[in-house]
XYZ file of C-alpha atoms in Angstrom:
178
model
C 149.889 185.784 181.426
C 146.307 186.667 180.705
C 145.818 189.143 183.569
C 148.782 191.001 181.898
C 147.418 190.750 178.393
C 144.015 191.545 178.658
C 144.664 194.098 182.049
C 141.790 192.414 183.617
C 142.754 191.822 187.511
C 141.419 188.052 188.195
C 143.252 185.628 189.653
C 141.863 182.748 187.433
C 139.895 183.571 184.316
C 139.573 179.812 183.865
C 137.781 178.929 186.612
C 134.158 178.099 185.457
C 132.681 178.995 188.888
C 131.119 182.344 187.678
C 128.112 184.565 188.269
C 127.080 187.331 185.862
C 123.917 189.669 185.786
C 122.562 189.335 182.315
C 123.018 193.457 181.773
C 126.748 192.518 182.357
C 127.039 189.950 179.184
C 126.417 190.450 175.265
C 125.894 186.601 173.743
C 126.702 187.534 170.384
C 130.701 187.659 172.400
C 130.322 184.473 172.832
C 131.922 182.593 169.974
C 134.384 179.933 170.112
C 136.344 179.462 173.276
C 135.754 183.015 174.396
C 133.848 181.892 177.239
C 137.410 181.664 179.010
C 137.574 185.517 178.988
C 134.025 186.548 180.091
C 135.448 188.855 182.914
C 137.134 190.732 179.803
C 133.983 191.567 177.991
C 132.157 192.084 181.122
C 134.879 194.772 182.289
C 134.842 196.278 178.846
C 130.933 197.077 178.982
C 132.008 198.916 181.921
C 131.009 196.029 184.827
C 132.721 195.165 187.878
C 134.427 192.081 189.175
C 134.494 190.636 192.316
C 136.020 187.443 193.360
C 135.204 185.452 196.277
C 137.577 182.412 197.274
C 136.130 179.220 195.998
C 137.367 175.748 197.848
C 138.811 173.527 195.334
C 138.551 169.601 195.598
C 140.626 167.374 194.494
C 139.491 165.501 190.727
C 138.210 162.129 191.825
C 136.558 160.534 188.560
C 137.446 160.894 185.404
C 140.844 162.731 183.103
C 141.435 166.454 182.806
C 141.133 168.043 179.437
C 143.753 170.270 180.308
C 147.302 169.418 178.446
C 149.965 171.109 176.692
C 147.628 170.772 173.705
C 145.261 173.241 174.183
C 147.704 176.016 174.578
C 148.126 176.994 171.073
C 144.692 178.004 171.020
C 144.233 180.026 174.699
C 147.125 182.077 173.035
C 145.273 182.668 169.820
C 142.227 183.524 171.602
C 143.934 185.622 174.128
C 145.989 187.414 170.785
C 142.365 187.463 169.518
C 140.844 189.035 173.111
C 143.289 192.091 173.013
C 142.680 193.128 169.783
C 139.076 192.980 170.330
C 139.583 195.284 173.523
C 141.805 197.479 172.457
C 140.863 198.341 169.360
C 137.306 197.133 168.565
C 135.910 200.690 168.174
C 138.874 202.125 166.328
C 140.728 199.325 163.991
C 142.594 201.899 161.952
C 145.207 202.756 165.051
C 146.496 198.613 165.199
C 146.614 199.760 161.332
C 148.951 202.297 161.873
C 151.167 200.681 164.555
C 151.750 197.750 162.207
C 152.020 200.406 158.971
C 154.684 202.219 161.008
C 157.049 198.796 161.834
C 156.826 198.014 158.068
C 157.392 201.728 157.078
C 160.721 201.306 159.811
C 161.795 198.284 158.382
C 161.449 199.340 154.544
C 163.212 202.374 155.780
C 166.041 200.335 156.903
C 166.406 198.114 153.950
C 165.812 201.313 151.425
C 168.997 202.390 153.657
C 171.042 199.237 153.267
C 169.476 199.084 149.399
C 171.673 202.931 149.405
C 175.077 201.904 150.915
C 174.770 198.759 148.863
C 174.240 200.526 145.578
C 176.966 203.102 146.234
C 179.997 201.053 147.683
C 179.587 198.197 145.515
C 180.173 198.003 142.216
C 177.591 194.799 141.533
C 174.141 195.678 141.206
C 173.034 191.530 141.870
C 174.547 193.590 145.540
C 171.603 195.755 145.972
C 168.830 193.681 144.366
C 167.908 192.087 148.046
C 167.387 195.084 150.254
C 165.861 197.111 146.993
C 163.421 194.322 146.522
C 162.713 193.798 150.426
C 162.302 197.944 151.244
C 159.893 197.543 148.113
C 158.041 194.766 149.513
C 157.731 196.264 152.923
C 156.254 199.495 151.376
C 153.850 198.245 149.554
C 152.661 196.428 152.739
C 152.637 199.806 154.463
C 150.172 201.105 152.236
C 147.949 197.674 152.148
C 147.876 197.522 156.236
C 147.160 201.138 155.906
C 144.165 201.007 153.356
C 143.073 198.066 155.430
C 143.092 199.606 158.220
C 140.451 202.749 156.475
C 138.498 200.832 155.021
C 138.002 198.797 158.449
C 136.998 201.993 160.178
C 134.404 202.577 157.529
C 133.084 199.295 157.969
C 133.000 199.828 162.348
C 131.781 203.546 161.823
C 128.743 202.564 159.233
C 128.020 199.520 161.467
C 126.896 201.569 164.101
C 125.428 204.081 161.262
C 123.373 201.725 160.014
C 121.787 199.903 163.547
C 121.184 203.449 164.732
C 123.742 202.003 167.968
C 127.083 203.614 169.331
C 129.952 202.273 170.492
C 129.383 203.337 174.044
C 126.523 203.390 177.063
C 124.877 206.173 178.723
C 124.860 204.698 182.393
C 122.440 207.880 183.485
C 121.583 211.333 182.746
C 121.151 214.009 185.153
C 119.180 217.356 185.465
C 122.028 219.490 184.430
C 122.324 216.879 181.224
C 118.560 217.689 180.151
C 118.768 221.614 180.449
C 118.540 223.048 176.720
C-alpha cells in the first residue's frame, strides 16, 4: 500500500536496515514518524535506491511494537507523505483539485436546489440543496484562496533564502557559453 501511494519501488519501507549518503538526506524531513518513508524523500531529491536482500531472524527477546494500533497513524503519515511529494513545490494545484469536487458537488445540489424549486410547490422543499450548493461554494472559493495564498507563502520562501525548489546536478561547457 505504500509503494503504490508514494510510487517509490521498495519492497519494505519499514525495514530499519538502511544506508544513506548524507547528500541523499535533508534532517529538517525528519519530523515525527517520517523516518518510515526515508526512501521517499531520498528519491524526491533525485537519489537512487538499491536494495540488497537482508536475512531476517526470528524475534527471540522481548514484544513487537507492531499492532493494529499504530495503523491509524502510518496512514496519516503516508496521506501526509503524498501531499508533501506531490505537491510540495506547487500547493495551489491540490487547491484546485479539491476546489473543483466542491464546485461539482455545489453544482449538483444548485441542480437539485432547481428541480426542487420548480416542481414543488413548498419552498421548506428546496431549502436543503439551496443551503448545501451554498455551502459547497463558498468552500470552493476558501480552498481556492487557500490554495493562493499557499503558493505565495512556497514562492516567497524560496524568495526570501535566496534557494529554489530544485538542484543543479552539473553544468556543462555548452551551459557556460554566453
Amino acid at each position: 500500500m505504500v509503494n503504490k501511494i508514494t510510487g517509490v519501488p521498495v519492497h519494505d519501507l519499514g525495514c530499519t536496515l538502511k544506508a544513506y549518503t548524507r547528500k541523499a538526506i535533508d534532517p529538517t524531513e525528519l519530523f515525527g514518524e517520517m523516518h518510515r518513508f526515508l526512501a521517499v524523500f531520498v528519491v524526491e531529491r533525485g537519489g537512487k535506491i538499491t536494495e540488497m536482500v537482508v536475512k531476517h531472524h526470528p524475534r527471540t527477546a522481548g514484544d513487537s511494537k507492531y499492532g493494529m494500533g499504530r495503523i491509524p497513524r502510518v496512514v496519516a503519515d503516508m496521506l501526509l507523505v503524498r501531499v508533501l511529494h506531490k505537491y510540495r513545490t506547487r500547493p495551489s494545484h491540490m487547491s484546485a483539485k479539491i476546489a473543483q469536487y466542491l464546485f461539482l458537488g455545489s453544482a449538483a445540489f444548485g441542480l437539485w436546489f432547481l428541480i426542487q424549486a420548480i416542481y414543488c410547490s413548498s419552498i421548506n422543499a428546496a431549502l436543503l440543496p439551496f443551503l448545501s450548493s451554498l455551502i459547497l461554494a463558498v468552500g470552493t472559493v476558501l480552498v481556492l484562496v487557500t490554495g493562493l495564498v499557499t503558493e505565495l507563502v512556497i514562492r516567497n520562501r524560496y524568495a526570501m533564502s535566496g534557494s529554489h525548489p530544485w538542484t543543479i546536478e552539473r553544468v556543462t561547457e555548452k551551459d557556460k557559453q554566453p
